Short mmCIF file of C-alpha atoms in Angstrom, two decimals:
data_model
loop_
_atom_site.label_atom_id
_atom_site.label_comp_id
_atom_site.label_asym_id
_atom_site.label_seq_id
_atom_site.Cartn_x
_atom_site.Cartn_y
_atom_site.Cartn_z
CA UNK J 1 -4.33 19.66 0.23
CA UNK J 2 -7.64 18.33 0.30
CA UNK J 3 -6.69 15.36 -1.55
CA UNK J 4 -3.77 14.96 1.40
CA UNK J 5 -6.47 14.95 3.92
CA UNK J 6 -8.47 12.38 2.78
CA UNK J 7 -6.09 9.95 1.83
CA UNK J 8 -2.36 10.60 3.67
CA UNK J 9 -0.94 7.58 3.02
CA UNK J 10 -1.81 7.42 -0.60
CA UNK J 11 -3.27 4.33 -0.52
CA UNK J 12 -5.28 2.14 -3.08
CA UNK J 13 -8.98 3.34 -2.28
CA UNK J 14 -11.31 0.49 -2.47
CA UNK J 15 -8.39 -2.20 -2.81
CA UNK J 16 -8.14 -5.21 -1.33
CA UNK J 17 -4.70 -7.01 -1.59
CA UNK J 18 -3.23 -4.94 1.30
CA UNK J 19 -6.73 -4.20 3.46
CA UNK J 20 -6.03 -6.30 5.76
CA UNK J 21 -1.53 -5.96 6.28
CA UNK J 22 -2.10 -3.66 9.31
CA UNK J 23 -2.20 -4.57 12.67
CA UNK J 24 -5.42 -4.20 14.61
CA UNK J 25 -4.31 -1.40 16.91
CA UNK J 26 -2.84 0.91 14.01
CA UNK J 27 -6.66 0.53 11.95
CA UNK J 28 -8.63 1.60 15.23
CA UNK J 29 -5.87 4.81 15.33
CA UNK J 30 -5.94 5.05 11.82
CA UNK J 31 -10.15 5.17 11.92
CA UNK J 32 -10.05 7.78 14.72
CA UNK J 33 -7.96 10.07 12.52
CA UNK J 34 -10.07 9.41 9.35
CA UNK J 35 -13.23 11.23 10.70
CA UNK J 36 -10.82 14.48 11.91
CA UNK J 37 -9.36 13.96 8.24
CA UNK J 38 -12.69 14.00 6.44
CA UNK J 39 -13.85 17.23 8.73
CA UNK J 40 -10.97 18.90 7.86
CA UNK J 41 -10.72 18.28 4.11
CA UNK J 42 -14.58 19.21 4.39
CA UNK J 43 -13.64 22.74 5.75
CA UNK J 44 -11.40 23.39 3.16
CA UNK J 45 -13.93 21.94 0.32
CA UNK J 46 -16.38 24.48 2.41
CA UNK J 47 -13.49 27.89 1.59
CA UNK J 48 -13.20 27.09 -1.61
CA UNK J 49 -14.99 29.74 -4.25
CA UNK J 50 -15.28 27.90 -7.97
CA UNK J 51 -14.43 30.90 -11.03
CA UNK J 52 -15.66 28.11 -13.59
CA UNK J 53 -17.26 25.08 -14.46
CA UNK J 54 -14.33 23.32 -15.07
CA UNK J 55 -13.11 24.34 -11.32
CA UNK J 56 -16.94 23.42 -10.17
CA UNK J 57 -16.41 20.36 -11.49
CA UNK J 58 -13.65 19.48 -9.89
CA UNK J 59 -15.02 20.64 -6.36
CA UNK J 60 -18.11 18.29 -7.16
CA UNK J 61 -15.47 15.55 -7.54
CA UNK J 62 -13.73 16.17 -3.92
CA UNK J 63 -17.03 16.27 -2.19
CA UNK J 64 -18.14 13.08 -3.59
CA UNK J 65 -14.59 11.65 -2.27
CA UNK J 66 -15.62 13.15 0.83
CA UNK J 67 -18.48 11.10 0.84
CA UNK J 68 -17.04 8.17 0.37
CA UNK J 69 -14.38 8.47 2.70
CA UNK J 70 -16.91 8.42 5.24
CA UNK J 71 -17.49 4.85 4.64
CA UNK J 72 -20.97 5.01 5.13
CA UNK J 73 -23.06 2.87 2.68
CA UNK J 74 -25.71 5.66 2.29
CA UNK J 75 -23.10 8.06 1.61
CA UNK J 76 -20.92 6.51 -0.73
CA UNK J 77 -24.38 5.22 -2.82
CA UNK J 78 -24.82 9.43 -2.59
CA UNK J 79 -21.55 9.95 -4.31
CA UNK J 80 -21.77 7.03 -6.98
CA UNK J 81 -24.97 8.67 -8.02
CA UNK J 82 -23.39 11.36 -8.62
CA UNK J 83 -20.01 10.10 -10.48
CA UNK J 84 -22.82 7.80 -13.02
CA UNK J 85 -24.31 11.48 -13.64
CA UNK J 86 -21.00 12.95 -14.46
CA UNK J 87 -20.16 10.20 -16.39
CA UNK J 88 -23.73 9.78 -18.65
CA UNK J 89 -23.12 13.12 -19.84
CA UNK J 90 -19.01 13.01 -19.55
CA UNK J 91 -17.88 9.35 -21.25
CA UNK J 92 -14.86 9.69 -21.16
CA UNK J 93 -14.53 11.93 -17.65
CA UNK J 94 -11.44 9.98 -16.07
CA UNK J 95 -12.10 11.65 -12.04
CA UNK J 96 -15.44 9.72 -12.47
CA UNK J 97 -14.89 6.91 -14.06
CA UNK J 98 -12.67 6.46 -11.07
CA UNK J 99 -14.76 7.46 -8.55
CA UNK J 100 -17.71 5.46 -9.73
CA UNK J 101 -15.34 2.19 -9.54
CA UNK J 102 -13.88 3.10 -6.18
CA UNK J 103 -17.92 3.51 -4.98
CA UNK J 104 -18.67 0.24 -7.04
CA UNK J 105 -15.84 -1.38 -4.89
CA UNK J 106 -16.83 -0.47 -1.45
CA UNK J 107 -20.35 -1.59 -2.05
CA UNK J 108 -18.55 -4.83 -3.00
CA UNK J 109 -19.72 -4.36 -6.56
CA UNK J 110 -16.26 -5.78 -8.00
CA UNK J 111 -17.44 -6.53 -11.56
CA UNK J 112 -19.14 -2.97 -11.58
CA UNK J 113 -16.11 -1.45 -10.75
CA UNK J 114 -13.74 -3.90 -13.02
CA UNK J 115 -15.96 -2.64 -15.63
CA UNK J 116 -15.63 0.70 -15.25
CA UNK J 117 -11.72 0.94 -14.90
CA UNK J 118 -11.04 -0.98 -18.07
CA UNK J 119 -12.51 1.53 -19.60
CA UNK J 120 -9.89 3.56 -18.21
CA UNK J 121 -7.23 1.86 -19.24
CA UNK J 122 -8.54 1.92 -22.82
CA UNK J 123 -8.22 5.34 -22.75
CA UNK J 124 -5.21 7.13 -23.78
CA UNK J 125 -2.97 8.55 -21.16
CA UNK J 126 -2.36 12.33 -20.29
CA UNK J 127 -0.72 14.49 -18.53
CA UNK J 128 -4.18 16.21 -16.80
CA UNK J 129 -5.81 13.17 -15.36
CA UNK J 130 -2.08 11.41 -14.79
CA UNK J 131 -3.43 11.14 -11.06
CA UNK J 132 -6.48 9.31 -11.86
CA UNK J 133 -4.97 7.24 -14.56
CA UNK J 134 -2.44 5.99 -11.86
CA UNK J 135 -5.11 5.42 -9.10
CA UNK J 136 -6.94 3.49 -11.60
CA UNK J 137 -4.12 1.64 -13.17
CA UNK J 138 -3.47 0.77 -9.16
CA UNK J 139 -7.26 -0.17 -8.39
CA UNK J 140 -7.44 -2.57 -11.63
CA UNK J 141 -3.89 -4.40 -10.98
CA UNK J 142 -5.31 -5.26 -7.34
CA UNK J 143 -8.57 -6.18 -8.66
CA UNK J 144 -5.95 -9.37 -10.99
CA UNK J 145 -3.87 -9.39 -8.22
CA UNK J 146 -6.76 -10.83 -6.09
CA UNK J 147 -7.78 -13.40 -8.32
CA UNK J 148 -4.44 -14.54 -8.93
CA UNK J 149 -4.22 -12.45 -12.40
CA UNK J 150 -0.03 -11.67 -11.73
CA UNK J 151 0.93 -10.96 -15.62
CA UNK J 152 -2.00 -8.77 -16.60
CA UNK J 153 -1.54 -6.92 -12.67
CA UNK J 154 2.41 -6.54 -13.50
CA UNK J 155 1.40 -4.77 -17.24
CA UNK J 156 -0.43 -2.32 -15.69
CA UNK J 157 2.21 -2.06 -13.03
CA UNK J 158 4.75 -1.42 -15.76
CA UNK J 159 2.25 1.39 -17.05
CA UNK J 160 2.39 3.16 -13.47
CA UNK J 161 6.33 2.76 -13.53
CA UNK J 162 7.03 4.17 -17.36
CA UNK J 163 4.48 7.48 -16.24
CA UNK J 164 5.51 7.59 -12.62
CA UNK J 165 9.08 5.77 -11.50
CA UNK J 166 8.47 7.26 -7.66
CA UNK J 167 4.78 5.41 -7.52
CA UNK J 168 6.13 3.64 -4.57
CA UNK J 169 2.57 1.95 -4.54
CA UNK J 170 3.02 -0.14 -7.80
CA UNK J 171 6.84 -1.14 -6.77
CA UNK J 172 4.75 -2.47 -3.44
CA UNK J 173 2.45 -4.25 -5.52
CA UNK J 174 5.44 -6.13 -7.45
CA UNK J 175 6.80 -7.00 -4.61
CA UNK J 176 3.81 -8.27 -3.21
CA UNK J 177 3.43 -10.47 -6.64
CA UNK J 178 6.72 -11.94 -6.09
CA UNK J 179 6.47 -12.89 -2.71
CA UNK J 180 2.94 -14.91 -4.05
CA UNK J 181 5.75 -16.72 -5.87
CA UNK J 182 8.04 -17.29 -3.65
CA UNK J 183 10.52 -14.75 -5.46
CA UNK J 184 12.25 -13.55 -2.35
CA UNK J 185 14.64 -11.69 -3.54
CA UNK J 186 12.99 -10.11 -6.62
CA UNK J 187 10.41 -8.67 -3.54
CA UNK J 188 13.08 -7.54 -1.43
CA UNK J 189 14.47 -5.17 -4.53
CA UNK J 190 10.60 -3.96 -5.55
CA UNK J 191 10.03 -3.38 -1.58
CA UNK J 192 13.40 -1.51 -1.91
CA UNK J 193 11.62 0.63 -4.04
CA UNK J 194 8.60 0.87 -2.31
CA UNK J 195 10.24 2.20 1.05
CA UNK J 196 12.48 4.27 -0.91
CA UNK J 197 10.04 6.19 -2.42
CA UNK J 198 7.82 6.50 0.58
CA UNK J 199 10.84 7.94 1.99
CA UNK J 200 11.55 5.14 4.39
CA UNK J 201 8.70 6.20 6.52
CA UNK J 202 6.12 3.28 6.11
CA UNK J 203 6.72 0.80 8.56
CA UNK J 204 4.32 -1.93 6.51
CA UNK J 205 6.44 -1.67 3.51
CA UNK J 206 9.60 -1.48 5.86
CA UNK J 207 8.65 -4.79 7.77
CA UNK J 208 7.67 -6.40 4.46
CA UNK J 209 11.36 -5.74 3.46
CA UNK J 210 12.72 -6.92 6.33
CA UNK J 211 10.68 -10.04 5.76
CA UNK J 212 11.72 -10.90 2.37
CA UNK J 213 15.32 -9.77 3.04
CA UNK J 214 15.24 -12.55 5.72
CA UNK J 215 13.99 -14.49 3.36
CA UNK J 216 16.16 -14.12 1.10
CA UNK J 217 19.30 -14.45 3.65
CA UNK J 218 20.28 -10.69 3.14
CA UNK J 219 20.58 -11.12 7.37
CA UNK J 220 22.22 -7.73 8.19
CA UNK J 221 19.77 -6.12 5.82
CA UNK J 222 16.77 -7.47 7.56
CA UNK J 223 18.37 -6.05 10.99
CA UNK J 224 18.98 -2.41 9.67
CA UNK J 225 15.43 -1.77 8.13
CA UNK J 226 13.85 -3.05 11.09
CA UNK J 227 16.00 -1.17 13.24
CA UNK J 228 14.99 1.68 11.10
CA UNK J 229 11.20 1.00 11.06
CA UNK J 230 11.31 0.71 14.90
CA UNK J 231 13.42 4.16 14.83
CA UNK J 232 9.93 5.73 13.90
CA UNK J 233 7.48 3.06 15.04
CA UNK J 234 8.91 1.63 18.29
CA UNK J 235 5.56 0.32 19.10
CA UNK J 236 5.30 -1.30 15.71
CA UNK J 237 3.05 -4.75 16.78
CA UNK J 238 3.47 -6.68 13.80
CA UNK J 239 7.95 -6.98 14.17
CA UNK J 240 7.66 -7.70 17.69
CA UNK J 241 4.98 -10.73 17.06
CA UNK J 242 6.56 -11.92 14.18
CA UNK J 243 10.13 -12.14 15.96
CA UNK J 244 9.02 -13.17 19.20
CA UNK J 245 7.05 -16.25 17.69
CA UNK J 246 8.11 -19.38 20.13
CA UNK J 247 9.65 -21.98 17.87
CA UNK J 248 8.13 -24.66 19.81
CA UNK J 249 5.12 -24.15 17.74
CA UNK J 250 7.07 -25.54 14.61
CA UNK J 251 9.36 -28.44 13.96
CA UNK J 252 12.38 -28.77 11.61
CA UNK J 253 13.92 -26.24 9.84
CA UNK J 254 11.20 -23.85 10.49
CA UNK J 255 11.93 -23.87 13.64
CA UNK J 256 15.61 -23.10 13.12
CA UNK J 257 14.17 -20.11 11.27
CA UNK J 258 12.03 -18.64 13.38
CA UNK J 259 14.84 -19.37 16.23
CA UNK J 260 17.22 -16.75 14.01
CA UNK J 261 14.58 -14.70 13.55
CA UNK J 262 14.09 -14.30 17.54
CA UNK J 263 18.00 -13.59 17.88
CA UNK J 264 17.65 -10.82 14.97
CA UNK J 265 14.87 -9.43 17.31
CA UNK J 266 17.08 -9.17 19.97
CA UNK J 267 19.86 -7.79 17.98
CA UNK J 268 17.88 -5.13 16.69
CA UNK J 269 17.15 -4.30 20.67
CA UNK J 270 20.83 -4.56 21.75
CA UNK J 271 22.63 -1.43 22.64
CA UNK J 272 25.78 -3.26 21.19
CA UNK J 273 24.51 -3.66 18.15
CA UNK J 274 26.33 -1.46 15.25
CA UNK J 275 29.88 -2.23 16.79
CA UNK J 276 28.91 -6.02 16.85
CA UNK J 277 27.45 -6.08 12.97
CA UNK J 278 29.82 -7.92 11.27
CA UNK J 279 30.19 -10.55 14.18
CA UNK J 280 26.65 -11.26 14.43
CA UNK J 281 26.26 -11.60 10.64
CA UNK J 282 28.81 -14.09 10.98
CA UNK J 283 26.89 -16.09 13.54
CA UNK J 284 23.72 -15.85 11.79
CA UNK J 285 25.47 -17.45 8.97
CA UNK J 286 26.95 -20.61 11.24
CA UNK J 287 23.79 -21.01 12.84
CA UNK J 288 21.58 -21.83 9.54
CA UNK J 289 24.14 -23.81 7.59
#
């Protein structure tokens, strides 16, 4: 629960590749609810009565992500001091090791942190820290995927997969890879994934899809998940800018494309539009080739 509260969307904490996919609007909201979430996860920390060390430990683990989901420099330097205590008397102590790399990472310590998860993924895997094996795996992969490291990212991809086949995270990640090389429609199936397993509730991963099935000509595909992402999201910013991008501002075929991808806008808007699917598919077809 705590865990929940600190991190509801399950992202990649201190990761970079997707930092900066949402629009403006949804990081100020998503800020504002970060402070109620730490205050509420730090309640619950407050309740809870340790029987052991190994619980203790544990607790001491949460409040140091508490700490660092505060974002504040002087609070997430508190936490890593604590993690490199854990972890000079704990080598091997997984939880830290992570935490220590996801301090190391804020503070924009990137080799630090590098340093620390490959240790991790030295390590062998089980089923206690599978959690913190995956986070890691996660945090390490966007640390290649960053410096343009795809084949060692996409092992430790695979690794999340074989353990995990609902980490929706690391099918976002290969998609991500593949639309770095221009693999359209290798990203629209690992973004299939992706919203699939974040139950078709994650409107980045749901316009990324949409994207790439564009992309990749799957037209009445593109048209249903955005209708669906708009379903939940109507306000969504980043489908309505994308779509309603003038095509005077490009020449050629680009501009043909961005011209279809106004009409799909509109189509997704258009009270007609489930009776008229087939129809429209059809014209979408006649008016690119």
């Amino acid at each position: 629960m705590i865990w929940i509260c600190l991190n509801p969307d399950n992202d990649t904490l201190g990761g970079e590749v997707f930092a900066n996919s949402e629009p403006e609007r949804l990081v100020a909201e998503r800020k504002e609810n970060d402070t109620l979430s730490v205050k509420a996860a730090e309640k619950l920390l407050h309740d809870l009565r340790p029987t052991n060390a190994q619980s203790a430990m544990k607790v001491r683990i949460l409040e140091n992500y508490c700490l660092i989901a505060t974002q504040s420099k002087q609070n997430v330097e508190r936490a890593l001091d604590s993690f490199m205590e854990v972890v000079s008397t704990q080598s091997d102590h997984v939880p830290a090791l992570l935490g220590s790399a996801i301090a190391f990472m804020i503070l924009k310590q990137v080799p630090r942190a590098r340093n620390q998860l490959k240790r991790i993924a030295k390590m062998q895997w089980n089923p206690i820290d599978a959690e913190e094996f995956e986070k890691a795996w996660l945090l390490l992969a966007d640390i290649y995927i960053i410096n343009s490291k795809y084949d060692m990212a996409q092992d430790l991809l695979k690794k999340c997969i074989q353990h995990n086949q609902a980490c929706f995270k690391a099918w976002e990640y290969h998609g991500y890879v593949n639309e770095k090389e221009a693999s359209y429609k290798d990203a629209a199936m690992n973004y299939e994934r992706a919203w699939q397993f974040s139950n078709f509730t994650n409107p980045t991963i749901g316009f990324k899809l949409g994207f790439n099935y564009l992309k990749a000509k799957r037209f009445v595909d593109a048209i249903d998940v955005c209708h669906k992402v708009l379903n939940h999201h109507p306000n969504y910013p980043k489908i309505k800018k994308k779509s309603l991008k003038k095509p005077e501002q490009t020449s050629g075929s680009k501009r043909s494309y961005l011209s279809s991808y106004q009409i799909i806008w509109k189509l997704i808007s258009a009270s007609s539009y489930q009776i008229r699917q087939i129809e429209l598919y059809l014209y979408l077809l006649l008016l690119l080739y």
